[in-house]
Short mmCIF file of C-alpha atoms and ligand atoms in Angstrom, two decimals:
data_model
loop_
_atom_site.label_atom_id
_atom_site.label_comp_id
_atom_site.label_asym_id
_atom_site.label_seq_id
_atom_site.Cartn_x
_atom_site.Cartn_y
_atom_site.Cartn_z
CA UNK A 212 -131.08 -84.41 55.53
CA UNK A 213 -132.66 -81.17 54.29
CA UNK A 214 -129.93 -79.15 55.87
CA UNK A 215 -127.27 -81.24 54.19
CA UNK A 216 -128.82 -80.87 50.75
CA UNK A 217 -128.99 -77.09 51.25
CA UNK A 218 -125.36 -77.05 52.06
CA UNK A 219 -124.59 -79.00 48.96
CA UNK A 220 -126.47 -76.58 46.75
CA UNK A 221 -124.65 -73.71 48.41
CA UNK A 222 -121.34 -75.40 47.75
CA UNK A 223 -122.16 -76.02 44.12
CA UNK A 224 -123.09 -72.37 43.64
CA UNK A 225 -119.83 -71.32 45.27
CA UNK A 226 -117.89 -73.64 43.05
CA UNK A 227 -119.61 -72.36 39.92
CA UNK A 228 -118.79 -68.78 40.91
CA UNK A 229 -115.18 -69.67 41.52
CA UNK A 230 -114.92 -71.45 38.19
CA UNK A 231 -116.53 -68.54 36.34
CA UNK A 232 -114.20 -66.08 38.04
CA UNK A 233 -111.24 -68.19 37.15
CA UNK A 234 -112.29 -68.32 33.54
CA UNK A 235 -112.73 -64.54 33.51
CA UNK A 236 -109.26 -64.07 34.99
CA UNK A 237 -107.63 -66.47 32.55
CA UNK A 238 -109.38 -64.90 29.57
CA UNK A 239 -108.41 -61.42 30.76
CA UNK A 240 -104.80 -62.38 31.21
CA UNK A 241 -104.76 -63.81 27.72
CA UNK A 242 -106.34 -60.72 26.24
CA UNK A 243 -103.78 -58.53 27.98
CA UNK A 244 -101.01 -60.83 26.85
CA UNK A 245 -102.30 -60.80 23.26
CA UNK A 246 -102.56 -57.01 23.26
CA UNK A 247 -98.98 -56.84 24.39
CA UNK A 248 -97.78 -59.30 21.79
CA UNK A 249 -95.86 -58.34 18.66
CA UNK A 250 -98.56 -60.07 16.64
CA UNK A 251 -101.28 -57.71 17.89
CA UNK A 252 -99.09 -54.61 17.63
CA UNK A 253 -98.15 -55.50 14.05
CA UNK A 254 -101.81 -55.93 13.18
CA UNK A 255 -102.56 -52.54 14.70
CA UNK A 256 -99.80 -50.96 12.59
CA UNK A 257 -101.51 -52.41 9.53
CA UNK A 258 -99.60 -55.53 8.54
CA UNK A 259 -101.60 -58.45 7.17
CA UNK A 260 -101.50 -62.04 8.35
CA UNK A 261 -98.90 -63.14 5.84
CA UNK A 262 -96.61 -60.20 6.56
CA UNK A 263 -96.92 -60.78 10.30
CA UNK A 264 -95.91 -64.39 9.89
CA UNK A 265 -92.84 -63.24 7.97
CA UNK A 266 -91.98 -60.57 10.53
CA UNK A 267 -92.27 -62.98 13.45
CA UNK A 268 -89.59 -65.14 11.82
CA UNK A 269 -87.13 -62.21 11.80
CA UNK A 270 -84.48 -61.45 14.42
CA UNK A 271 -85.58 -59.62 17.55
CA UNK A 272 -83.83 -56.37 16.65
CA UNK A 273 -85.44 -56.37 13.18
CA UNK A 274 -88.87 -56.81 14.79
CA UNK A 275 -88.16 -54.00 17.21
CA UNK A 276 -87.31 -51.69 14.33
CA UNK A 277 -90.50 -52.57 12.46
CA UNK A 278 -92.58 -52.03 15.61
CA UNK A 279 -91.04 -48.61 16.13
CA UNK A 280 -92.17 -47.39 12.73
CA UNK A 281 -95.34 -46.77 10.73
CA UNK A 282 -96.45 -49.37 8.19
CA UNK A 283 -93.58 -49.77 5.72
CA UNK A 284 -93.76 -52.50 3.12
CA UNK A 285 -90.39 -51.57 1.65
CA UNK A 286 -88.72 -52.20 5.01
CA UNK A 287 -89.95 -55.81 4.88
CA UNK A 288 -88.57 -56.22 1.37
CA UNK A 289 -85.23 -54.83 2.55
CA UNK A 290 -85.01 -57.22 5.48
CA UNK A 291 -85.53 -60.21 3.21
CA UNK A 292 -82.49 -59.28 1.12
CA UNK A 293 -79.46 -61.54 1.36
CA UNK A 294 -77.02 -58.69 2.02
CA UNK A 295 -79.28 -56.62 4.29
CA UNK A 296 -77.20 -55.06 7.08
CA UNK A 297 -79.09 -53.90 10.12
CA UNK A 298 -76.62 -51.10 10.81
CA UNK A 299 -77.48 -49.56 7.40
CA UNK A 300 -81.26 -49.68 7.75
CA UNK A 301 -81.78 -45.95 8.23
CA UNK A 302 -79.58 -45.18 5.24
CA UNK A 303 -81.56 -47.66 3.09
CA UNK A 304 -84.77 -45.89 4.02
CA UNK A 305 -83.21 -42.49 3.47
CA UNK A 306 -82.01 -43.55 0.01
CA UNK A 307 -85.42 -44.99 -0.82
CA UNK A 308 -86.98 -41.56 -0.20
CA UNK A 309 -84.74 -40.05 -2.89
CA UNK A 310 -85.10 -42.92 -5.35
CA UNK A 311 -88.50 -44.47 -4.74
CA UNK A 312 -88.65 -46.82 -7.73
CA UNK A 313 -85.36 -48.58 -7.06
CA UNK A 314 -85.66 -52.23 -5.97
CA UNK A 315 -84.86 -53.34 -2.42
CA UNK A 316 -82.01 -55.46 -3.78
CA UNK A 317 -80.37 -52.49 -5.47
CA UNK A 318 -80.97 -50.13 -2.55
CA UNK A 319 -79.17 -52.59 -0.27
CA UNK A 320 -76.26 -52.93 -2.72
CA UNK A 321 -76.00 -49.18 -3.43
CA UNK A 322 -75.94 -48.34 0.27
CA UNK A 323 -73.66 -51.17 1.34
CA UNK A 324 -70.96 -49.93 -1.03
CA UNK A 325 -71.61 -46.33 0.11
CA UNK A 326 -72.86 -45.21 -3.29
CA UNK A 327 -75.79 -43.62 -1.50
CA UNK A 328 -73.41 -40.73 -0.80
CA UNK A 329 -72.80 -38.17 -3.54
CA UNK A 330 -69.89 -39.04 -5.82
CA UNK A 331 -66.51 -37.89 -4.54
CA UNK A 332 -67.79 -37.34 -1.00
CA UNK A 333 -66.85 -39.56 1.97
CA UNK A 334 -63.67 -40.42 0.10
CA UNK A 335 -60.66 -42.26 1.44
CA UNK A 336 -57.32 -43.47 0.17
CA UNK A 337 -57.73 -47.10 -0.82
CA UNK A 338 -55.85 -49.97 0.79
CA UNK A 339 -53.34 -50.95 -1.87
CA UNK A 340 -52.12 -53.89 0.23
CA UNK A 341 -55.19 -55.71 -1.14
CA UNK A 342 -53.11 -55.97 -4.29
CA UNK A 343 -55.11 -57.43 -7.20
CA UNK A 344 -58.25 -56.87 -5.12
CA UNK A 345 -57.69 -53.17 -4.41
CA UNK A 346 -60.81 -51.08 -4.83
CA UNK A 347 -60.77 -47.88 -6.83
CA UNK A 348 -64.07 -46.11 -7.38
CA UNK A 349 -65.68 -42.73 -6.74
CA UNK A 350 -65.10 -43.06 -2.98
CA UNK A 351 -61.76 -44.88 -2.83
CA UNK A 352 -58.79 -43.30 -4.53
CA UNK A 353 -55.11 -43.89 -5.23
CA UNK A 354 -52.56 -41.31 -4.18
CA UNK A 355 -50.78 -39.14 -6.70
CA UNK A 356 -47.62 -41.15 -6.07
CA UNK A 357 -49.10 -44.59 -6.45
CA UNK A 358 -47.39 -46.50 -9.24
CA UNK A 359 -48.08 -50.24 -9.54
CA UNK A 360 -45.15 -52.61 -9.56
CA UNK A 361 -44.22 -54.72 -12.57
CA UNK A 362 -45.78 -52.61 -15.27
CA UNK A 363 -44.88 -54.09 -18.65
CA UNK A 364 -45.35 -52.97 -22.24
CA UNK A 365 -48.08 -54.79 -24.16
CA UNK A 366 -46.82 -56.20 -27.47
CA UNK A 367 -48.25 -54.56 -30.60
CA UNK A 368 -49.85 -57.87 -31.46
CA UNK A 369 -52.35 -57.39 -28.65
CA UNK A 370 -53.10 -53.67 -28.75
CA UNK A 371 -53.79 -50.55 -30.74
CA UNK A 372 -51.06 -47.97 -30.32
CA UNK A 373 -49.20 -48.32 -27.06
CA UNK A 374 -50.42 -49.88 -23.88
CA UNK A 375 -48.98 -51.23 -20.66
CA UNK A 376 -50.36 -53.40 -17.85
CA UNK A 377 -49.32 -55.04 -14.63
CA UNK A 378 -47.47 -58.20 -15.53
CA UNK A 379 -49.91 -60.59 -13.78
CA UNK A 380 -52.87 -58.99 -15.56
CA UNK A 381 -50.98 -59.10 -18.86
CA UNK A 382 -50.13 -62.80 -18.48
CA UNK A 383 -53.78 -63.57 -17.74
CA UNK A 384 -54.83 -61.50 -20.74
CA UNK A 385 -52.52 -63.45 -23.08
CA UNK A 386 -54.02 -66.70 -21.84
CA UNK A 387 -57.50 -65.30 -22.46
CA UNK A 388 -56.46 -63.93 -25.86
CA UNK A 389 -55.21 -67.37 -26.96
CA UNK A 390 -58.38 -69.12 -25.82
CA UNK A 391 -60.53 -66.56 -27.63
CA UNK A 392 -58.45 -66.92 -30.78
CA UNK A 393 -59.30 -70.63 -30.88
CA UNK A 394 -62.95 -69.56 -31.11
CA UNK A 395 -62.10 -67.08 -33.91
CA UNK A 396 -62.47 -64.14 -31.59
CA UNK A 397 -59.80 -61.44 -31.45
CA UNK A 398 -59.47 -59.31 -28.34
CA UNK A 399 -57.53 -56.07 -28.70
CA UNK A 400 -56.44 -53.80 -25.90
CA UNK A 401 -57.37 -50.20 -26.50
CA UNK A 402 -56.14 -48.77 -23.24
CA UNK A 403 -54.35 -50.23 -20.21
CA UNK A 404 -52.37 -48.60 -17.43
CA UNK A 405 -52.78 -44.86 -17.15
CA UNK A 406 -50.82 -42.94 -14.55
CA UNK A 407 -52.11 -40.12 -12.36
CA UNK A 408 -50.78 -37.46 -14.71
CA UNK A 409 -52.47 -39.06 -17.77
CA UNK A 410 -55.79 -39.03 -15.97
CA UNK A 411 -55.24 -35.47 -14.79
CA UNK A 412 -54.63 -34.40 -18.40
CA UNK A 413 -57.73 -36.26 -19.65
CA UNK A 414 -59.84 -34.76 -16.88
CA UNK A 415 -58.59 -31.24 -17.65
CA UNK A 416 -59.26 -31.73 -21.35
CA UNK A 417 -62.86 -32.77 -20.71
CA UNK A 418 -63.24 -30.00 -18.17
CA UNK A 419 -62.18 -27.39 -20.70
CA UNK A 420 -64.52 -28.72 -23.40
CA UNK A 421 -67.63 -29.70 -21.42
CA UNK A 422 -67.37 -27.65 -18.25
CA UNK A 423 -67.69 -28.30 -14.57
CA UNK A 424 -71.19 -29.81 -14.63
CA UNK A 425 -70.56 -32.41 -17.31
CA UNK A 426 -66.97 -33.43 -16.72
CA UNK A 427 -67.61 -35.94 -13.91
CA UNK A 428 -69.98 -37.92 -16.10
CA UNK A 429 -67.31 -38.29 -18.76
CA UNK A 430 -63.98 -38.83 -17.03
CA UNK A 431 -62.81 -40.05 -13.65
CA UNK A 432 -61.08 -37.53 -11.43
CA UNK A 433 -57.31 -38.12 -11.22
CA UNK A 434 -56.60 -40.76 -8.55
CA UNK A 435 -60.07 -42.23 -9.00
CA UNK A 436 -59.47 -44.04 -12.28
CA UNK A 437 -59.12 -47.80 -12.07
CA UNK A 438 -56.69 -47.63 -14.96
CA UNK A 439 -54.10 -46.31 -12.47
CA UNK A 440 -54.02 -49.78 -10.84
CA UNK A 441 -52.53 -51.34 -14.00
CA UNK A 442 -55.18 -54.05 -13.65
CA UNK A 443 -57.79 -52.53 -15.97
CA UNK A 444 -58.10 -52.53 -19.70
CA UNK A 445 -60.47 -51.33 -22.36
CA UNK A 446 -61.01 -54.01 -24.99
CA UNK A 447 -62.06 -53.55 -28.57
CA UNK A 448 -62.31 -55.72 -31.67
CA UNK A 449 -61.85 -55.56 -35.44
CA UNK A 450 -65.64 -55.61 -35.75
CA UNK A 451 -66.16 -52.47 -33.78
CA UNK A 452 -66.42 -49.42 -36.00
CA UNK A 453 -67.52 -45.85 -35.48
CA UNK A 454 -71.06 -46.99 -36.21
CA UNK A 455 -71.22 -50.04 -33.96
CA UNK A 456 -70.90 -50.68 -30.27
CA UNK A 457 -68.53 -53.13 -28.66
CA UNK A 458 -71.60 -54.61 -27.00
CA UNK A 459 -72.79 -55.93 -30.38
CA UNK A 460 -69.57 -57.75 -31.28
CA UNK A 461 -68.72 -61.45 -31.07
CA UNK A 462 -65.84 -60.43 -28.81
CA UNK A 463 -68.19 -59.01 -26.22
CA UNK A 464 -70.37 -62.12 -26.32
CA UNK A 465 -67.30 -64.30 -25.87
CA UNK A 466 -66.10 -62.21 -22.91
CA UNK A 467 -69.53 -62.44 -21.29
CA UNK A 468 -69.24 -66.23 -21.34
CA UNK A 469 -65.56 -66.64 -20.62
CA UNK A 470 -63.74 -63.64 -19.07
CA UNK A 471 -64.14 -64.87 -15.50
CA UNK A 472 -62.35 -68.13 -16.35
CA UNK A 473 -59.19 -66.03 -16.80
CA UNK A 474 -59.71 -63.79 -13.77
CA UNK A 475 -61.38 -60.86 -15.55
CA UNK A 476 -64.70 -59.17 -14.85
CA UNK A 477 -66.85 -56.63 -16.64
CA UNK A 478 -66.37 -53.80 -14.18
CA UNK A 479 -69.31 -51.51 -14.99
CA UNK A 480 -72.28 -53.72 -15.96
CA UNK A 481 -75.64 -52.64 -17.31
CA UNK A 482 -78.27 -52.11 -14.63
CA UNK A 483 -75.65 -51.66 -11.90
CA UNK A 484 -74.81 -48.04 -12.67
CA UNK A 485 -75.93 -46.71 -9.30
CA UNK A 486 -73.82 -49.31 -7.49
CA UNK A 487 -70.60 -48.81 -9.46
CA UNK A 488 -71.11 -45.07 -9.95
CA UNK A 489 -70.34 -45.51 -13.64
CA UNK A 490 -72.39 -45.64 -16.81
CA UNK A 491 -72.42 -49.07 -18.46
CA UNK A 492 -69.08 -49.75 -20.16
CA UNK A 493 -69.13 -52.95 -22.23
CA UNK A 494 -65.40 -52.56 -22.97
CA UNK A 495 -63.84 -52.00 -19.54
CA UNK A 496 -62.47 -55.16 -17.88
CA UNK A 497 -60.67 -55.54 -14.59
CA UNK A 498 -58.30 -58.28 -13.53
CA UNK A 499 -59.19 -59.58 -10.05
CA UNK A 500 -57.82 -63.14 -10.25
CA UNK A 501 -59.61 -66.44 -10.73
CA UNK A 502 -61.19 -66.87 -7.32
CA UNK A 503 -62.78 -63.42 -7.14
CA UNK A 504 -63.87 -63.42 -10.79
CA UNK A 505 -65.60 -66.79 -10.40
CA UNK A 506 -67.38 -65.71 -7.25
CA UNK A 507 -68.48 -62.39 -8.77
CA UNK A 508 -69.79 -64.26 -11.80
CA UNK A 509 -71.58 -66.85 -9.68
CA UNK A 510 -73.24 -64.34 -7.35
CA UNK A 511 -73.91 -61.82 -10.14
CA UNK A 512 -72.61 -58.92 -8.06
CA UNK A 513 -70.32 -55.98 -8.82
CA UNK A 514 -66.70 -55.78 -7.70
CA UNK A 515 -67.69 -53.01 -5.29
CA UNK A 516 -70.05 -55.42 -3.51
CA UNK A 517 -67.53 -58.25 -3.61
CA UNK A 518 -64.96 -55.99 -1.97
CA UNK A 519 -67.40 -55.00 0.76
CA UNK A 520 -68.45 -58.57 1.61
CA UNK A 521 -65.34 -60.63 0.99
CA UNK A 522 -62.22 -58.44 0.89
CA UNK A 523 -62.52 -55.47 3.26
ZN1 LIG B 19 -61.63 -48.15 -18.99
#
């Protein structure tokens, strides 16, 4: 009997040792596993609980990128943006270094449309087969020989001096003009189609007056003006005088509410200067057709972005 009890005690001790060892092994494995987890590594880099939760919801390649870098709050903001493109991530960060106060949303937009490059660098001839959706900006140009088809004279009734436009843009303008008139608003075209030579002359004129350093802020280089498409127009009103801005007129307010319904967009909006590459121009409208204009209005994006995401 005594012997048996001894054996039992021995067995119990053995069992306890085995159990303890097992617990130690399991705990160790878990610690190793935890230390190898993204969660632990992110904590080590310096991210807080909330940020880690957000990061763990991201795609694997996004997580990998974050793990390969020092703590970077801006990178998280970027990755939450609707139009964030992983292939552009290094360019976003590069741009952010140059322009630290710009929002993640704008940095994504600026880079996606390649406006992170200096103006008139990385240029290419634009694809004119996109027709009413062709993109002309400081990186996409029209050749010297490009002349749009169906350019028609604008009747005096609708413009100051002489102007011409592509027929489809002109027809849409007349429809818009008539609708505005019903609201006692009169839209007048100040400038429409300008050919390569016109733009070359304008550019030279500004060059001679203001010099090499100022000219690019004031006039588009020949081939880079949207007016060469025949789809752009500068609009003015009776109310606009030398002392007032078009922005303050009833016509501008009406266009803000209604232009997209006729296929027109404000091409160089306020606050989007770094995306479009142009200073705010309350008077410059571009015909892009109903579908594009509605979408641009709905998403509150520039034409440059629209082209990148939906046309290219
Ligand atoms: Zn213009």
